[in-house]
JSON list of C-alpha atoms in Angstrom, two decimals:
[
{"chain": "A", "resi": 1, "resn": "UNK", "atom": "CA", "xyz": [0.85, 15.38, -16.62]},
{"chain": "A", "resi": 2, "resn": "UNK", "atom": "CA", "xyz": [0.35, 14.87, -12.89]},
{"chain": "A", "resi": 3, "resn": "UNK", "atom": "CA", "xyz": [0.96, 11.84, -10.67]},
{"chain": "A", "resi": 4, "resn": "UNK", "atom": "CA", "xyz": [-1.01, 10.53, -7.68]},
{"chain": "A", "resi": 5, "resn": "UNK", "atom": "CA", "xyz": [0.45, 7.68, -5.60]},
{"chain": "A", "resi": 6, "resn": "UNK", "atom": "CA", "xyz": [-1.64, 5.76, -3.08]},
{"chain": "A", "resi": 7, "resn": "UNK", "atom": "CA", "xyz": [-0.55, 3.28, -0.48]},
{"chain": "A", "resi": 8, "resn": "UNK", "atom": "CA", "xyz": [-2.79, 0.18, -0.53]},
{"chain": "A", "resi": 9, "resn": "UNK", "atom": "CA", "xyz": [-3.09, -1.34, 2.95]},
{"chain": "A", "resi": 10, "resn": "UNK", "atom": "CA", "xyz": [-5.15, 0.85, 5.30]},
{"chain": "A", "resi": 11, "resn": "UNK", "atom": "CA", "xyz": [-5.33, 3.54, 2.60]},
{"chain": "A", "resi": 12, "resn": "UNK", "atom": "CA", "xyz": [-7.13, 2.27, -0.49]},
{"chain": "A", "resi": 13, "resn": "UNK", "atom": "CA", "xyz": [-8.06, -0.88, 1.44]},
{"chain": "A", "resi": 14, "resn": "UNK", "atom": "CA", "xyz": [-9.58, -0.99, 4.93]},
{"chain": "A", "resi": 15, "resn": "UNK", "atom": "CA", "xyz": [-7.02, -3.04, 6.85]},
{"chain": "A", "resi": 16, "resn": "UNK", "atom": "CA", "xyz": [-3.74, -4.86, 6.26]},
{"chain": "A", "resi": 17, "resn": "UNK", "atom": "CA", "xyz": [-3.63, -7.64, 3.67]},
{"chain": "A", "resi": 18, "resn": "UNK", "atom": "CA", "xyz": [-1.23, -9.70, 5.72]},
{"chain": "A", "resi": 19, "resn": "UNK", "atom": "CA", "xyz": [-3.57, -9.58, 8.72]},
{"chain": "A", "resi": 20, "resn": "UNK", "atom": "CA", "xyz": [-6.38, -11.11, 6.66]},
{"chain": "A", "resi": 21, "resn": "UNK", "atom": "CA", "xyz": [-4.03, -13.86, 5.46]},
{"chain": "A", "resi": 22, "resn": "UNK", "atom": "CA", "xyz": [-2.73, -14.45, 8.97]},
{"chain": "A", "resi": 23, "resn": "UNK", "atom": "CA", "xyz": [-6.27, -14.90, 10.27]},
{"chain": "A", "resi": 24, "resn": "UNK", "atom": "CA", "xyz": [-6.68, -17.82, 7.86]},
{"chain": "A", "resi": 25, "resn": "UNK", "atom": "CA", "xyz": [-3.49, -19.33, 9.30]},
{"chain": "A", "resi": 26, "resn": "UNK", "atom": "CA", "xyz": [-4.54, -18.82, 12.91]},
{"chain": "A", "resi": 27, "resn": "UNK", "atom": "CA", "xyz": [-1.69, -16.32, 13.43]},
{"chain": "A", "resi": 28, "resn": "UNK", "atom": "CA", "xyz": [-3.68, -13.10, 13.82]},
{"chain": "A", "resi": 29, "resn": "UNK", "atom": "CA", "xyz": [-2.14, -11.91, 17.10]},
{"chain": "A", "resi": 30, "resn": "UNK", "atom": "CA", "xyz": [1.44, -12.74, 16.18]},
{"chain": "A", "resi": 31, "resn": "UNK", "atom": "CA", "xyz": [1.30, -10.92, 12.84]},
{"chain": "A", "resi": 32, "resn": "UNK", "atom": "CA", "xyz": [-0.80, -7.95, 13.99]},
{"chain": "A", "resi": 33, "resn": "UNK", "atom": "CA", "xyz": [1.67, -7.20, 16.77]},
{"chain": "A", "resi": 34, "resn": "UNK", "atom": "CA", "xyz": [4.58, -7.00, 14.32]},
{"chain": "A", "resi": 35, "resn": "UNK", "atom": "CA", "xyz": [2.49, -5.02, 11.80]},
{"chain": "A", "resi": 36, "resn": "UNK", "atom": "CA", "xyz": [1.61, -2.39, 14.38]},
{"chain": "A", "resi": 37, "resn": "UNK", "atom": "CA", "xyz": [5.21, -1.94, 15.46]},
{"chain": "A", "resi": 38, "resn": "UNK", "atom": "CA", "xyz": [6.32, -1.59, 11.83]},
{"chain": "A", "resi": 39, "resn": "UNK", "atom": "CA", "xyz": [3.64, 0.99, 10.96]},
{"chain": "A", "resi": 40, "resn": "UNK", "atom": "CA", "xyz": [4.60, 3.02, 14.03]},
{"chain": "A", "resi": 41, "resn": "UNK", "atom": "CA", "xyz": [8.21, 2.98, 12.83]},
{"chain": "A", "resi": 42, "resn": "UNK", "atom": "CA", "xyz": [9.47, 0.93, 15.76]},
{"chain": "A", "resi": 43, "resn": "UNK", "atom": "CA", "xyz": [10.69, -1.94, 13.55]},
{"chain": "A", "resi": 44, "resn": "UNK", "atom": "CA", "xyz": [12.63, -1.91, 10.29]},
{"chain": "A", "resi": 45, "resn": "UNK", "atom": "CA", "xyz": [10.08, -2.57, 7.54]},
{"chain": "A", "resi": 46, "resn": "UNK", "atom": "CA", "xyz": [12.15, -5.23, 5.75]},
{"chain": "A", "resi": 47, "resn": "UNK", "atom": "CA", "xyz": [12.74, -7.19, 8.93]},
{"chain": "A", "resi": 48, "resn": "UNK", "atom": "CA", "xyz": [9.09, -6.96, 9.95]},
{"chain": "A", "resi": 49, "resn": "UNK", "atom": "CA", "xyz": [7.93, -8.10, 6.50]},
{"chain": "A", "resi": 50, "resn": "UNK", "atom": "CA", "xyz": [10.17, -11.16, 6.55]},
{"chain": "A", "resi": 51, "resn": "UNK", "atom": "CA", "xyz": [9.05, -12.07, 10.07]},
{"chain": "A", "resi": 52, "resn": "UNK", "atom": "CA", "xyz": [5.34, -11.73, 9.28]},
{"chain": "A", "resi": 53, "resn": "UNK", "atom": "CA", "xyz": [5.36, -13.61, 5.97]},
{"chain": "A", "resi": 54, "resn": "UNK", "atom": "CA", "xyz": [6.94, -16.63, 7.67]},
{"chain": "A", "resi": 55, "resn": "UNK", "atom": "CA", "xyz": [3.67, -17.12, 9.53]},
{"chain": "A", "resi": 56, "resn": "UNK", "atom": "CA", "xyz": [1.89, -17.66, 6.20]},
{"chain": "A", "resi": 57, "resn": "UNK", "atom": "CA", "xyz": [3.86, -20.77, 5.28]},
{"chain": "A", "resi": 58, "resn": "UNK", "atom": "CA", "xyz": [1.59, -23.59, 4.12]},
{"chain": "A", "resi": 59, "resn": "UNK", "atom": "CA", "xyz": [-1.40, -21.44, 3.17]},
{"chain": "A", "resi": 60, "resn": "UNK", "atom": "CA", "xyz": [-2.95, -22.75, -0.04]},
{"chain": "A", "resi": 61, "resn": "UNK", "atom": "CA", "xyz": [-2.41, -20.50, -3.06]},
{"chain": "A", "resi": 62, "resn": "UNK", "atom": "CA", "xyz": [-6.05, -20.64, -4.14]},
{"chain": "A", "resi": 63, "resn": "UNK", "atom": "CA", "xyz": [-7.21, -19.62, -0.67]},
{"chain": "A", "resi": 64, "resn": "UNK", "atom": "CA", "xyz": [-4.67, -16.76, -0.48]},
{"chain": "A", "resi": 65, "resn": "UNK", "atom": "CA", "xyz": [-5.87, -15.52, -3.86]},
{"chain": "A", "resi": 66, "resn": "UNK", "atom": "CA", "xyz": [-9.51, -15.72, -2.78]},
{"chain": "A", "resi": 67, "resn": "UNK", "atom": "CA", "xyz": [-8.80, -13.71, 0.38]},
{"chain": "A", "resi": 68, "resn": "UNK", "atom": "CA", "xyz": [-6.76, -11.08, -1.48]},
{"chain": "A", "resi": 69, "resn": "UNK", "atom": "CA", "xyz": [-9.46, -10.55, -4.10]},
{"chain": "A", "resi": 70, "resn": "UNK", "atom": "CA", "xyz": [-12.18, -10.01, -1.51]},
{"chain": "A", "resi": 71, "resn": "UNK", "atom": "CA", "xyz": [-10.55, -7.40, 0.72]},
{"chain": "A", "resi": 72, "resn": "UNK", "atom": "CA", "xyz": [-12.71, -4.45, 1.84]},
{"chain": "A", "resi": 73, "resn": "UNK", "atom": "CA", "xyz": [-11.96, -1.14, 0.15]},
{"chain": "A", "resi": 74, "resn": "UNK", "atom": "CA", "xyz": [-12.13, 2.11, 2.06]},
{"chain": "A", "resi": 75, "resn": "UNK", "atom": "CA", "xyz": [-15.05, 4.40, 1.36]},
{"chain": "A", "resi": 76, "resn": "UNK", "atom": "CA", "xyz": [-14.49, 6.61, -1.65]},
{"chain": "A", "resi": 77, "resn": "UNK", "atom": "CA", "xyz": [-11.62, 4.58, -3.14]},
{"chain": "A", "resi": 78, "resn": "UNK", "atom": "CA", "xyz": [-13.10, 4.20, -6.61]},
{"chain": "A", "resi": 79, "resn": "UNK", "atom": "CA", "xyz": [-14.59, 7.69, -6.57]},
{"chain": "A", "resi": 80, "resn": "UNK", "atom": "CA", "xyz": [-11.35, 9.52, -5.70]},
{"chain": "A", "resi": 81, "resn": "UNK", "atom": "CA", "xyz": [-9.39, 7.64, -8.37]},
{"chain": "A", "resi": 82, "resn": "UNK", "atom": "CA", "xyz": [-11.98, 8.57, -10.98]},
{"chain": "A", "resi": 83, "resn": "UNK", "atom": "CA", "xyz": [-11.92, 12.17, -9.75]},
{"chain": "A", "resi": 84, "resn": "UNK", "atom": "CA", "xyz": [-8.12, 12.40, -10.01]},
{"chain": "A", "resi": 85, "resn": "UNK", "atom": "CA", "xyz": [-8.03, 10.82, -13.46]},
{"chain": "A", "resi": 86, "resn": "UNK", "atom": "CA", "xyz": [-10.59, 13.37, -14.62]},
{"chain": "A", "resi": 87, "resn": "UNK", "atom": "CA", "xyz": [-8.17, 16.04, -13.34]},
{"chain": "A", "resi": 88, "resn": "UNK", "atom": "CA", "xyz": [-5.37, 14.66, -15.51]},
{"chain": "A", "resi": 89, "resn": "UNK", "atom": "CA", "xyz": [-3.54, 12.52, -12.96]},
{"chain": "A", "resi": 90, "resn": "UNK", "atom": "CA", "xyz": [-1.85, 9.21, -13.59]},
{"chain": "A", "resi": 91, "resn": "UNK", "atom": "CA", "xyz": [-2.84, 7.17, -10.53]},
{"chain": "A", "resi": 92, "resn": "UNK", "atom": "CA", "xyz": [-0.67, 4.35, -9.19]},
{"chain": "A", "resi": 93, "resn": "UNK", "atom": "CA", "xyz": [-0.43, 2.22, -6.08]},
{"chain": "A", "resi": 94, "resn": "UNK", "atom": "CA", "xyz": [2.73, 1.47, -4.08]},
{"chain": "A", "resi": 95, "resn": "UNK", "atom": "CA", "xyz": [2.31, -1.29, -1.51]},
{"chain": "A", "resi": 96, "resn": "UNK", "atom": "CA", "xyz": [4.51, -3.07, 0.98]},
{"chain": "A", "resi": 97, "resn": "UNK", "atom": "CA", "xyz": [1.82, -5.74, 0.68]},
{"chain": "A", "resi": 98, "resn": "UNK", "atom": "CA", "xyz": [1.30, -8.25, -2.07]},
{"chain": "A", "resi": 99, "resn": "UNK", "atom": "CA", "xyz": [0.61, -8.47, -5.79]},
{"chain": "A", "resi": 100, "resn": "UNK", "atom": "CA", "xyz": [-2.18, -11.02, -5.21]},
{"chain": "A", "resi": 101, "resn": "UNK", "atom": "CA", "xyz": [-4.17, -8.06, -3.90]},
{"chain": "A", "resi": 102, "resn": "UNK", "atom": "CA", "xyz": [-2.80, -5.03, -5.76]},
{"chain": "A", "resi": 103, "resn": "UNK", "atom": "CA", "xyz": [-2.99, -6.56, -9.26]},
{"chain": "A", "resi": 104, "resn": "UNK", "atom": "CA", "xyz": [-6.64, -7.44, -8.73]},
{"chain": "A", "resi": 105, "resn": "UNK", "atom": "CA", "xyz": [-7.64, -4.10, -7.25]},
{"chain": "A", "resi": 106, "resn": "UNK", "atom": "CA", "xyz": [-5.62, -2.21, -9.84]},
{"chain": "A", "resi": 107, "resn": "UNK", "atom": "CA", "xyz": [-8.10, -3.56, -12.37]},
{"chain": "A", "resi": 108, "resn": "UNK", "atom": "CA", "xyz": [-11.12, -3.01, -10.11]},
{"chain": "A", "resi": 109, "resn": "UNK", "atom": "CA", "xyz": [-10.20, 0.61, -9.36]},
{"chain": "A", "resi": 110, "resn": "UNK", "atom": "CA", "xyz": [-8.83, 1.54, -12.76]},
{"chain": "A", "resi": 111, "resn": "UNK", "atom": "CA", "xyz": [-5.29, 2.30, -11.59]},
{"chain": "A", "resi": 112, "resn": "UNK", "atom": "CA", "xyz": [-2.61, 3.00, -14.17]},
{"chain": "A", "resi": 113, "resn": "UNK", "atom": "CA", "xyz": [-0.05, 0.74, -12.41]},
{"chain": "A", "resi": 114, "resn": "UNK", "atom": "CA", "xyz": [0.69, -1.06, -9.15]},
{"chain": "A", "resi": 115, "resn": "UNK", "atom": "CA", "xyz": [3.99, -1.89, -7.48]},
{"chain": "A", "resi": 116, "resn": "UNK", "atom": "CA", "xyz": [4.13, -4.37, -4.61]},
{"chain": "A", "resi": 117, "resn": "UNK", "atom": "CA", "xyz": [5.76, -7.55, -3.30]},
{"chain": "A", "resi": 118, "resn": "UNK", "atom": "CA", "xyz": [5.32, -11.17, -4.41]},
{"chain": "A", "resi": 119, "resn": "UNK", "atom": "CA", "xyz": [4.56, -14.08, -2.11]},
{"chain": "A", "resi": 120, "resn": "UNK", "atom": "CA", "xyz": [6.65, -17.08, -3.12]},
{"chain": "A", "resi": 121, "resn": "UNK", "atom": "CA", "xyz": [4.53, -20.10, -4.02]},
{"chain": "A", "resi": 122, "resn": "UNK", "atom": "CA", "xyz": [5.64, -23.70, -4.57]},
{"chain": "A", "resi": 123, "resn": "UNK", "atom": "CA", "xyz": [3.43, -26.72, -5.21]},
{"chain": "A", "resi": 124, "resn": "UNK", "atom": "CA", "xyz": [0.31, -24.62, -4.70]},
{"chain": "A", "resi": 125, "resn": "UNK", "atom": "CA", "xyz": [1.30, -23.37, -1.23]},
{"chain": "A", "resi": 126, "resn": "UNK", "atom": "CA", "xyz": [2.89, -20.24, 0.19]},
{"chain": "A", "resi": 127, "resn": "UNK", "atom": "CA", "xyz": [6.47, -21.00, 1.24]},
{"chain": "A", "resi": 128, "resn": "UNK", "atom": "CA", "xyz": [6.72, -18.23, 3.85]},
{"chain": "A", "resi": 129, "resn": "UNK", "atom": "CA", "xyz": [9.13, -16.28, 1.64]},
{"chain": "A", "resi": 130, "resn": "UNK", "atom": "CA", "xyz": [8.65, -12.96, -0.16]},
{"chain": "A", "resi": 131, "resn": "UNK", "atom": "CA", "xyz": [10.43, -10.77, -2.70]},
{"chain": "A", "resi": 132, "resn": "UNK", "atom": "CA", "xyz": [9.66, -7.74, -4.79]},
{"chain": "A", "resi": 133, "resn": "UNK", "atom": "CA", "xyz": [9.81, -4.01, -5.40]},
{"chain": "A", "resi": 134, "resn": "UNK", "atom": "CA", "xyz": [8.59, -2.64, -2.05]},
{"chain": "A", "resi": 135, "resn": "UNK", "atom": "CA", "xyz": [10.51, -4.50, 0.63]},
{"chain": "A", "resi": 136, "resn": "UNK", "atom": "CA", "xyz": [12.43, -1.66, 2.27]},
{"chain": "A", "resi": 137, "resn": "UNK", "atom": "CA", "xyz": [11.58, 1.58, 4.04]},
{"chain": "A", "resi": 138, "resn": "UNK", "atom": "CA", "xyz": [13.12, 3.56, 1.17]},
{"chain": "A", "resi": 139, "resn": "UNK", "atom": "CA", "xyz": [11.45, 1.55, -1.64]},
{"chain": "A", "resi": 140, "resn": "UNK", "atom": "CA", "xyz": [8.45, 3.82, -2.23]},
{"chain": "A", "resi": 141, "resn": "UNK", "atom": "CA", "xyz": [10.57, 6.95, -2.45]},
{"chain": "A", "resi": 142, "resn": "UNK", "atom": "CA", "xyz": [12.99, 5.36, -4.89]},
{"chain": "A", "resi": 143, "resn": "UNK", "atom": "CA", "xyz": [10.19, 4.04, -7.10]},
{"chain": "A", "resi": 144, "resn": "UNK", "atom": "CA", "xyz": [8.46, 7.42, -7.10]},
{"chain": "A", "resi": 145, "resn": "UNK", "atom": "CA", "xyz": [11.64, 9.17, -8.19]},
{"chain": "A", "resi": 146, "resn": "UNK", "atom": "CA", "xyz": [12.07, 6.64, -11.01]},
{"chain": "A", "resi": 147, "resn": "UNK", "atom": "CA", "xyz": [8.50, 7.21, -12.20]},
{"chain": "A", "resi": 148, "resn": "UNK", "atom": "CA", "xyz": [8.90, 10.99, -12.07]},
{"chain": "A", "resi": 149, "resn": "UNK", "atom": "CA", "xyz": [12.06, 10.77, -14.16]},
{"chain": "A", "resi": 150, "resn": "UNK", "atom": "CA", "xyz": [10.46, 8.36, -16.62]},
{"chain": "A", "resi": 151, "resn": "UNK", "atom": "CA", "xyz": [7.26, 10.37, -17.07]},
{"chain": "A", "resi": 152, "resn": "UNK", "atom": "CA", "xyz": [8.78, 13.84, -16.74]},
{"chain": "A", "resi": 153, "resn": "UNK", "atom": "CA", "xyz": [6.64, 14.75, -13.73]},
{"chain": "A", "resi": 154, "resn": "UNK", "atom": "CA", "xyz": [7.82, 17.28, -11.14]},
{"chain": "A", "resi": 155, "resn": "UNK", "atom": "CA", "xyz": [7.53, 17.17, -7.36]},
{"chain": "A", "resi": 156, "resn": "UNK", "atom": "CA", "xyz": [5.06, 20.05, -7.67]},
{"chain": "A", "resi": 157, "resn": "UNK", "atom": "CA", "xyz": [2.76, 17.89, -9.79]},
{"chain": "A", "resi": 158, "resn": "UNK", "atom": "CA", "xyz": [2.97, 14.86, -7.49]},
{"chain": "A", "resi": 159, "resn": "UNK", "atom": "CA", "xyz": [0.46, 13.86, -4.81]},
{"chain": "A", "resi": 160, "resn": "UNK", "atom": "CA", "xyz": [0.97, 11.03, -2.30]},
{"chain": "A", "resi": 161, "resn": "UNK", "atom": "CA", "xyz": [-1.47, 9.41, 0.12]},
{"chain": "A", "resi": 162, "resn": "UNK", "atom": "CA", "xyz": [-0.49, 7.03, 2.90]},
{"chain": "A", "resi": 163, "resn": "UNK", "atom": "CA", "xyz": [-1.00, 6.03, 6.51]},
{"chain": "A", "resi": 164, "resn": "UNK", "atom": "CA", "xyz": [2.19, 4.52, 7.94]},
{"chain": "A", "resi": 165, "resn": "UNK", "atom": "CA", "xyz": [5.90, 4.98, 8.51]},
{"chain": "A", "resi": 166, "resn": "UNK", "atom": "CA", "xyz": [6.91, 3.17, 5.31]},
{"chain": "A", "resi": 167, "resn": "UNK", "atom": "CA", "xyz": [5.12, 5.92, 3.32]},
{"chain": "A", "resi": 168, "resn": "UNK", "atom": "CA", "xyz": [7.55, 8.56, 4.58]},
{"chain": "A", "resi": 169, "resn": "UNK", "atom": "CA", "xyz": [10.10, 8.01, 1.81]},
{"chain": "A", "resi": 170, "resn": "UNK", "atom": "CA", "xyz": [7.63, 8.89, -0.95]},
{"chain": "A", "resi": 171, "resn": "UNK", "atom": "CA", "xyz": [6.53, 12.05, 0.87]},
{"chain": "A", "resi": 172, "resn": "UNK", "atom": "CA", "xyz": [10.01, 13.48, 0.20]},
{"chain": "A", "resi": 173, "resn": "UNK", "atom": "CA", "xyz": [9.19, 13.62, -3.54]},
{"chain": "A", "resi": 174, "resn": "UNK", "atom": "CA", "xyz": [5.67, 15.09, -3.41]},
{"chain": "A", "resi": 175, "resn": "UNK", "atom": "CA", "xyz": [4.44, 18.62, -2.84]},
{"chain": "A", "resi": 176, "resn": "UNK", "atom": "CA", "xyz": [1.00, 17.34, -1.78]},
{"chain": "A", "resi": 177, "resn": "UNK", "atom": "CA", "xyz": [1.47, 14.91, 1.11]},
{"chain": "A", "resi": 178, "resn": "UNK", "atom": "CA", "xyz": [-1.75, 13.46, 2.49]},
{"chain": "A", "resi": 179, "resn": "UNK", "atom": "CA", "xyz": [-1.87, 11.50, 5.75]},
{"chain": "A", "resi": 180, "resn": "UNK", "atom": "CA", "xyz": [-5.06, 9.42, 5.64]},
{"chain": "A", "resi": 181, "resn": "UNK", "atom": "CA", "xyz": [-6.22, 8.10, 9.04]},
{"chain": "A", "resi": 182, "resn": "UNK", "atom": "CA", "xyz": [-2.50, 7.94, 9.66]},
{"chain": "A", "resi": 183, "resn": "UNK", "atom": "CA", "xyz": [0.03, 7.18, 12.36]},
{"chain": "A", "resi": 184, "resn": "UNK", "atom": "CA", "xyz": [1.55, 10.22, 14.16]},
{"chain": "A", "resi": 185, "resn": "UNK", "atom": "CA", "xyz": [4.93, 9.78, 12.45]},
{"chain": "A", "resi": 186, "resn": "UNK", "atom": "CA", "xyz": [3.39, 10.25, 9.00]},
{"chain": "A", "resi": 187, "resn": "UNK", "atom": "CA", "xyz": [1.09, 13.07, 10.08]},
{"chain": "A", "resi": 188, "resn": "UNK", "atom": "CA", "xyz": [4.17, 15.02, 11.14]},
{"chain": "A", "resi": 189, "resn": "UNK", "atom": "CA", "xyz": [5.48, 14.90, 7.56]},
{"chain": "A", "resi": 190, "resn": "UNK", "atom": "CA", "xyz": [2.15, 15.65, 5.85]},
{"chain": "A", "resi": 191, "resn": "UNK", "atom": "CA", "xyz": [0.72, 18.98, 4.72]},
{"chain": "A", "resi": 192, "resn": "UNK", "atom": "CA", "xyz": [-2.84, 17.60, 4.52]},
{"chain": "A", "resi": 193, "resn": "UNK", "atom": "CA", "xyz": [-4.30, 15.44, 7.29]},
{"chain": "A", "resi": 194, "resn": "UNK", "atom": "CA", "xyz": [-7.58, 13.56, 6.82]},
{"chain": "A", "resi": 195, "resn": "UNK", "atom": "CA", "xyz": [-8.98, 11.68, 9.81]},
{"chain": "A", "resi": 196, "resn": "UNK", "atom": "CA", "xyz": [-12.38, 10.87, 8.28]},
{"chain": "A", "resi": 197, "resn": "UNK", "atom": "CA", "xyz": [-12.29, 7.36, 6.78]},
{"chain": "A", "resi": 198, "resn": "UNK", "atom": "CA", "xyz": [-13.54, 8.39, 3.35]},
{"chain": "A", "resi": 199, "resn": "UNK", "atom": "CA", "xyz": [-11.06, 8.94, 0.53]},
{"chain": "A", "resi": 200, "resn": "UNK", "atom": "CA", "xyz": [-13.35, 11.33, -1.36]},
{"chain": "A", "resi": 201, "resn": "UNK", "atom": "CA", "xyz": [-12.38, 13.89, 1.32]},
{"chain": "A", "resi": 202, "resn": "UNK", "atom": "CA", "xyz": [-9.18, 14.32, -0.70]},
{"chain": "A", "resi": 203, "resn": "UNK", "atom": "CA", "xyz": [-11.17, 16.01, -3.46]},
{"chain": "A", "resi": 204, "resn": "UNK", "atom": "CA", "xyz": [-11.64, 19.07, -1.21]},
{"chain": "A", "resi": 205, "resn": "UNK", "atom": "CA", "xyz": [-7.92, 19.81, -1.49]},
{"chain": "A", "resi": 206, "resn": "UNK", "atom": "CA", "xyz": [-7.51, 19.35, -5.27]},
{"chain": "A", "resi": 207, "resn": "UNK", "atom": "CA", "xyz": [-7.92, 22.32, -7.60]}
]
């Protein structure tokens, strides 16, 4: 058995989920500025997540769900997942974003599992608070190690794809480390770099 782990925001999906939600709240600039600094590794991911989600307070749950289920996928997303599954991979998504998006697209793309964060909702509105499995810079690496131990999958049989600084921790547990249209900090840790915004390019590197 082999394992492929994809980041969601700006990897499987074209953009950042929180930026789409912030646009609805009229907070595009404020959130995008913090997002960029976090992806470049200039801000602690946990701190940046807490700060950004606060701007979403008051957004209606039904509207947040609608936005999250209509996000644009990157070219080749469905095709590369089908390709990898045909090659015997279990394919999962780790996201510092939100389950409103990853649960939906897990079904759309045919993923085996998704792990992400949960926006707190009360009385049909986002409260500006968040919790979940992917809140820290080390979260993806720790979850990957747990999955490898559970499934009996080695580092040699693990592939990871990401674009930002919070993907670094999972690269430590994968022999195939793909930086997809990525920030310089992640490219430095990758052994495959793809700058064409089409995920099917990954197929060229898979035996």
